[in-house]
XYZ file of C-alpha atoms in Angstrom:
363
model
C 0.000 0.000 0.000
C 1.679 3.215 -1.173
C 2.095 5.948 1.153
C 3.706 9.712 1.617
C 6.600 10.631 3.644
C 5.932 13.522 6.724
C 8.039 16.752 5.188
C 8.073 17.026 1.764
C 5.119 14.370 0.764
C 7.439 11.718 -1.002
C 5.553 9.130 -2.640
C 6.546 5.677 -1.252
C 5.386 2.041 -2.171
C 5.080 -0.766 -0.099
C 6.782 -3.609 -1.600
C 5.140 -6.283 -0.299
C 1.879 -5.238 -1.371
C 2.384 -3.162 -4.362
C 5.006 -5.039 -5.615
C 3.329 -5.843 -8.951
C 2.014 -2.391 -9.745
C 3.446 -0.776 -12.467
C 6.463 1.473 -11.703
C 4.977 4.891 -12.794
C 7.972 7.130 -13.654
C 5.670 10.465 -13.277
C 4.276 9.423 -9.727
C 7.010 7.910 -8.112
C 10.266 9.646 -9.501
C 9.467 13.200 -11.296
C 7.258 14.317 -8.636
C 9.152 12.689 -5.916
C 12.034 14.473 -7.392
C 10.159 17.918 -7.669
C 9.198 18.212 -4.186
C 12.624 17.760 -3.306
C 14.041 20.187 -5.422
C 11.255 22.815 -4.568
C 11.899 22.218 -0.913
C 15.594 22.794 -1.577
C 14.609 25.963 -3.115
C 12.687 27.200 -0.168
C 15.641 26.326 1.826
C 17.920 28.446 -0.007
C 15.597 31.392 0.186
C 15.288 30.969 3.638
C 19.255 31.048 4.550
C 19.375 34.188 2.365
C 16.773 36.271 4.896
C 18.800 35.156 7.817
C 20.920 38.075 8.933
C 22.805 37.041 11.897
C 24.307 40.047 14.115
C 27.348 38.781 15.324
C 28.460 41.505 18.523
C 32.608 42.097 18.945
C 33.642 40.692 21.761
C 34.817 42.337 25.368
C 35.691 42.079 28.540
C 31.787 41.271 29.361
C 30.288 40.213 25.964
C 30.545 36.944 23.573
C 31.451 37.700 20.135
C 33.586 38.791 16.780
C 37.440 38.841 18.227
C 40.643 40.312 16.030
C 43.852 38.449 16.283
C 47.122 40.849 16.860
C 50.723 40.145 16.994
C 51.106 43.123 19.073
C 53.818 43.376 21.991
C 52.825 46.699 22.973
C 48.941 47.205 22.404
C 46.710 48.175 25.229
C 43.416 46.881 23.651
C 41.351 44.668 25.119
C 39.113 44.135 22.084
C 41.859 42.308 20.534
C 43.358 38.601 21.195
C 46.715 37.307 20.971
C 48.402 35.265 18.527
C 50.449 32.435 19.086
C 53.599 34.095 17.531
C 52.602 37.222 19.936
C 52.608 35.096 22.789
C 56.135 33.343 21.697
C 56.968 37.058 20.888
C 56.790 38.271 24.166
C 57.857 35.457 26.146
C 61.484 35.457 23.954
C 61.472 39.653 25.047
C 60.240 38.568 28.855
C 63.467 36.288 28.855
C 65.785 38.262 27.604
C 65.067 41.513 29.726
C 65.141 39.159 33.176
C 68.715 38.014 31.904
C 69.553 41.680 31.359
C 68.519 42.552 34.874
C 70.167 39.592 36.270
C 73.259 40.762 34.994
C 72.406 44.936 35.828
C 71.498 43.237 39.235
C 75.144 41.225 39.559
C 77.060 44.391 38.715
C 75.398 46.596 41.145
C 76.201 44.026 43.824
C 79.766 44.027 42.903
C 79.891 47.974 43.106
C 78.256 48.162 46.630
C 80.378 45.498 47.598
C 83.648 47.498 46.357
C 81.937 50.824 47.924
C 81.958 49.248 51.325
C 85.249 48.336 50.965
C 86.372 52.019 49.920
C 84.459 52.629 52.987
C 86.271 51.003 55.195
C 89.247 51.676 54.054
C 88.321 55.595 54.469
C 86.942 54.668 58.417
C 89.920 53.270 59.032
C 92.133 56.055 57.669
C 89.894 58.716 59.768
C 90.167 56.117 62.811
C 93.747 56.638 62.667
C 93.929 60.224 61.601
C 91.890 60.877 64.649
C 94.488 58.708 66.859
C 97.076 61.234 65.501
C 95.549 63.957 66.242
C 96.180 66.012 69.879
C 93.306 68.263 70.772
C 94.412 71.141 72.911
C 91.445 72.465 74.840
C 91.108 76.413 75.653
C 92.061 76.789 79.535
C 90.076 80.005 81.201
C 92.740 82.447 80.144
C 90.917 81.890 76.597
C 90.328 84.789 75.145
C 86.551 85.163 75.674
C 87.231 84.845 79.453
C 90.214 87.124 79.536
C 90.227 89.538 76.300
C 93.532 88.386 76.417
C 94.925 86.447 73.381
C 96.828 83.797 73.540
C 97.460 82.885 69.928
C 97.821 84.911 66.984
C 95.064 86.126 64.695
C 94.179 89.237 62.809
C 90.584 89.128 64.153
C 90.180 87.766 67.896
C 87.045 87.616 69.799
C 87.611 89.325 72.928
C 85.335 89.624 75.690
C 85.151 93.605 74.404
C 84.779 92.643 70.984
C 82.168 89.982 71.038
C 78.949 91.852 70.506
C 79.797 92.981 67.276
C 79.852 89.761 65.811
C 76.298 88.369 66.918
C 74.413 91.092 66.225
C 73.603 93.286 63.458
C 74.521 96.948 62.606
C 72.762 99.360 64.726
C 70.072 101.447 62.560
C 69.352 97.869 60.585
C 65.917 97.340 59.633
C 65.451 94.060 57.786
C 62.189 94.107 56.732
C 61.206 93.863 52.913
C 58.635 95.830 50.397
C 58.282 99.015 50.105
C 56.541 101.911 52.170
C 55.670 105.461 50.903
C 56.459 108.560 53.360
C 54.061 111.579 53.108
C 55.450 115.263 53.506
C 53.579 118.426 54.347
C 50.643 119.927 56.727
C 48.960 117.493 58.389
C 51.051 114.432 56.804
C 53.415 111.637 58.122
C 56.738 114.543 58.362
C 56.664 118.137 58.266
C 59.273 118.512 55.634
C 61.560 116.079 53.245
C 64.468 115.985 55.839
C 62.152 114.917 58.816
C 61.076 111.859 56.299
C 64.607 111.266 55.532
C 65.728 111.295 58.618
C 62.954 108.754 60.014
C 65.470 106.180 57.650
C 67.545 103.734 59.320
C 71.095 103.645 57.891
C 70.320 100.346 56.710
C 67.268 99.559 55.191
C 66.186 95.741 53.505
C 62.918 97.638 52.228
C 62.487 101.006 49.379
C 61.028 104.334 49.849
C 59.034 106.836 48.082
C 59.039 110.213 49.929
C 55.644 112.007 48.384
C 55.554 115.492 49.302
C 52.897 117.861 48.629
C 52.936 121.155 47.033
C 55.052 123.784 48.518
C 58.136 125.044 48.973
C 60.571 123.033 51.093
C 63.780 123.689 52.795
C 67.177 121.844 51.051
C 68.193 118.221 52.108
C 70.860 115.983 52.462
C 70.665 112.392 51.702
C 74.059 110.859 53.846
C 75.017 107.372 54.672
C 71.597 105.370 53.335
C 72.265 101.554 52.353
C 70.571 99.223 51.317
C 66.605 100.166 49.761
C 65.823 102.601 46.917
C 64.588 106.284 47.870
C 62.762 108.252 46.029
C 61.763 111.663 46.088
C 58.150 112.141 43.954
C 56.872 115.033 43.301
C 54.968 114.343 39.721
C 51.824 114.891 40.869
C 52.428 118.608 42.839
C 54.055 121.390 42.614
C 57.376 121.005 44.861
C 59.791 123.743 45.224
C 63.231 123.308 47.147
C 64.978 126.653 48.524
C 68.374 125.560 48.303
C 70.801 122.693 48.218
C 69.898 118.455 47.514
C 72.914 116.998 49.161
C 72.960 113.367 48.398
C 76.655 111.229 49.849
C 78.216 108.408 51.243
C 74.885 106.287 49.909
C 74.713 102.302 48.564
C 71.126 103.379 48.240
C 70.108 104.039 45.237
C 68.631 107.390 45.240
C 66.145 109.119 42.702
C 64.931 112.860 42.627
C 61.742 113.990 40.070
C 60.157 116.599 38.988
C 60.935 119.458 41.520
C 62.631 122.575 41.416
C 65.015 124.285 42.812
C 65.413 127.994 43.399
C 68.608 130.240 42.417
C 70.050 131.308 46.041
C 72.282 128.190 46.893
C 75.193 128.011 44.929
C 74.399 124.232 43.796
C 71.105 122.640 42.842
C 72.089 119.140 43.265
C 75.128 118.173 44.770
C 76.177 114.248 44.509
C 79.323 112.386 45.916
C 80.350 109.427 46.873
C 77.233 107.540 46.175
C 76.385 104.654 43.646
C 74.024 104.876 41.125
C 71.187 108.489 41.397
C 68.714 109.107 39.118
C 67.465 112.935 38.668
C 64.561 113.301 36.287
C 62.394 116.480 35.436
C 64.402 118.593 37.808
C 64.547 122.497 36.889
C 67.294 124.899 37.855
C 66.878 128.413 36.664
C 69.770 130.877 37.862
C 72.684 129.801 40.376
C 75.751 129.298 39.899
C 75.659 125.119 38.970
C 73.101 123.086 38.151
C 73.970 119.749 39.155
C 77.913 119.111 40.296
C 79.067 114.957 40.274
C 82.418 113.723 42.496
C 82.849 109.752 42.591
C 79.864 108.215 41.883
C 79.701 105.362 39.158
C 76.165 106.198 38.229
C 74.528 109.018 37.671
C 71.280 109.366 35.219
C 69.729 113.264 34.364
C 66.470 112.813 32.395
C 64.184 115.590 30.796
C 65.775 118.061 33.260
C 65.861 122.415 32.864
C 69.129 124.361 33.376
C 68.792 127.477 32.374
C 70.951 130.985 32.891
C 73.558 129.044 35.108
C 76.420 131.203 35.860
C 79.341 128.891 35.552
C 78.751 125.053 34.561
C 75.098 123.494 34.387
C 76.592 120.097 34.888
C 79.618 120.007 36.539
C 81.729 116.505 36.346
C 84.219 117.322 38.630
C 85.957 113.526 39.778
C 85.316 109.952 38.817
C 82.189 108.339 37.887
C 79.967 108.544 34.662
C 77.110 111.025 34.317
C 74.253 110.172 31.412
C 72.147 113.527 30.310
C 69.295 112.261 28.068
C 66.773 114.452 26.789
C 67.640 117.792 28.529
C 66.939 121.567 28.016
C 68.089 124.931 29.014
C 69.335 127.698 27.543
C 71.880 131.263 29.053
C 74.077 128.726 30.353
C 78.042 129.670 30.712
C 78.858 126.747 30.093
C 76.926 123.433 29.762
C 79.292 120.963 30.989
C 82.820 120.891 32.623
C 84.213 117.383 32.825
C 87.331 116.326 34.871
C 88.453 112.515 35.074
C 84.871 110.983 34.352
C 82.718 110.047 31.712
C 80.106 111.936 30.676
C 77.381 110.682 28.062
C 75.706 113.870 26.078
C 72.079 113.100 24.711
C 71.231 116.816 25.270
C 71.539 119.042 21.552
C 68.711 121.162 23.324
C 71.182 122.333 26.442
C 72.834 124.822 25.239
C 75.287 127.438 26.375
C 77.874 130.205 25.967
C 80.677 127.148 25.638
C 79.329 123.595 25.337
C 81.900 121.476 27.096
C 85.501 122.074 29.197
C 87.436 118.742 29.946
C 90.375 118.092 31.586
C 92.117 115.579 33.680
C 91.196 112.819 31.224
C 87.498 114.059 31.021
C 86.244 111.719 28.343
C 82.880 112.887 26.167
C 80.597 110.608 24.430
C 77.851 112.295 21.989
């Protein structure tokens, strides 16, 4: 009895009871052979709809890996090869037998280092064992004032407080502080400010006076901070002589002026580096007279109708005049054994320049 297979409907004869039938080629092999090949088809169809979404792999997810011969990668999306592995294993070996050896030769140094050591303990031990220590008895010096070996510079009992403490007038403090001069300020006039200075000073100054008309100063024996005397922003008159000597400090003057009676406007020596900017001196017999000071910087000053030399260079030191004016000068400069720098066409004067003693002019 024939019958059909379950998936694809196949026919199928039983041979023991339809053994004499016929063999029908259309029944039993074309269409057999038809359903197969359609189901085929279907099955081909199918595999080309199926899209499979294959995730890369990581740390926490299944999936797509790439391989890497890599010895120095930091990815972990990526998986090793067998020659990476080999790779790194040869490199692993090789840098252990480096350090080994790197290892070896440091011991050997230490090992010769202690024996350099001991070699230097034992030379001190017996440098030591040499050596006679003769104690001070209590006719020392500090005890006595009374030397009792030779020295250029003893500490005596009368001598010993000048070596642990500082200079008197020493004020060590840092920045800078501002002085105010005039009715009703910090200092009556520019001399009381000055004179409120310690000798030596860690911090700088600016003395600000107001407007008026102030008695001369002197500027002695100031080390250490910058002082300034500002008057840009008033009208400051001096009635006779700026004395400014023996100073470290350095010391700048601007924009006052200074009246006709003393015989000197500005008077510098002995000092280090000054700075005198916007100053006018109409009349008198000098304007500004140098001695022995390496520095010395005149800016956008006035000298007019000075009697004998506007800016006198009398000893050492080199003087810089940039930018100043005047006019009914004698003579504009007289330089003697310094250096004077001339930036000033616009000072003029009856005579221009005497030198002597090795005066040197630059124009």
């Amino acid at each position: 009895m024939s019958s059909n297979t379950p998936n694809l409907g196949l026919l199928k004869k039983d041979p023991m009871v339809d053994g004499n039938e016929t063999f029908n080629i259309e029944t039993m092999l074309n269409e057999n052979w038809d359903k197969v090949d359609e189901a085929v088809g279907k099955v081909r169809e199918d595999l080309k709809n199926i899209d499979v979404d294959i995730p890369a792999a990581s740390l926490t997810q299944k999936g797509i890996v790439q391989l890497s011969n890599a010895l120095n990668s930091n990815s972990v999306t990526e998986a090793a090869t067998p020659k990476s592995v080999n790779d790194a294993t040869k490199y692993t070996d090789t840098k252990i037998a480096s350090t080994r050896s790197e290892i070896e030769t440091t011991r050997s140094e230490i090992a010769s280092t202690r024996s350099e050591l001991a070699s230097t303990r034992s030379e001190i031990q017996q440098e030591l064992s040499n050596l006679k220590i003769n104690k001070a008895n209590l006719n020392s010096p500090v005890f006595s004032g009374t030397p009792k070996v030779g020295s250029a510079n003893i500490v005596t009992s009368s001598n010993i407080g000048s070596y642990v403490k500082p200079p008197d007038n020493f004020d060590g403090t840092s920045g800078e502080r501002t002085l105010t001069v005039g009715p009703g300020k910090m200092f009556p006039t520019i001399q009381a400010a000055i004179d409120s200075l310690p000798a030596f000073r860690a911090y700088d100054v600016t003395i600000k006076p107001d407007s008026g008309t102030y008695p001369g100063f002197k500027i002695v024996n100031k080390h250490g901070g910058s002082i300034y005397i500002y008057g840009y922003e008033t009208n400051v008159s001096i009635s006779s002589t700026i004395n400014i000597s023996s100073c470290t400090s350095n010391v700048g003057i601007n924009k006052v002026s200074i009246s006709s009676n003393a015989i000197y406007g500005i008077e510098i020596q002995n000092c280090f580096n000054i700075g005198i900017s916007y100053v006018t001196r109409i009349g008198g017999s000098y304007g500004i007279m140098m001695d022995n000071t390496p520095i010395v910087i005149l800016s956008s000053c006035n000298f007019s109708n000075i009697s004998n030399y506007a800016i006198w260079l009398r000893g050492g030191g080199t003087l810089r005049a940039d930018s100043c004016t005047g006019s009914g000068n004698y003579a504009v400069y007289s330089v003697s054994s310094a250096i004077l720098f001339d930036s000033s066409p616009n000072l003029t004067g009856t005579n221009r320049i005497f030198r002597s003693s090795g005066g040197q002019v630059y124009s």
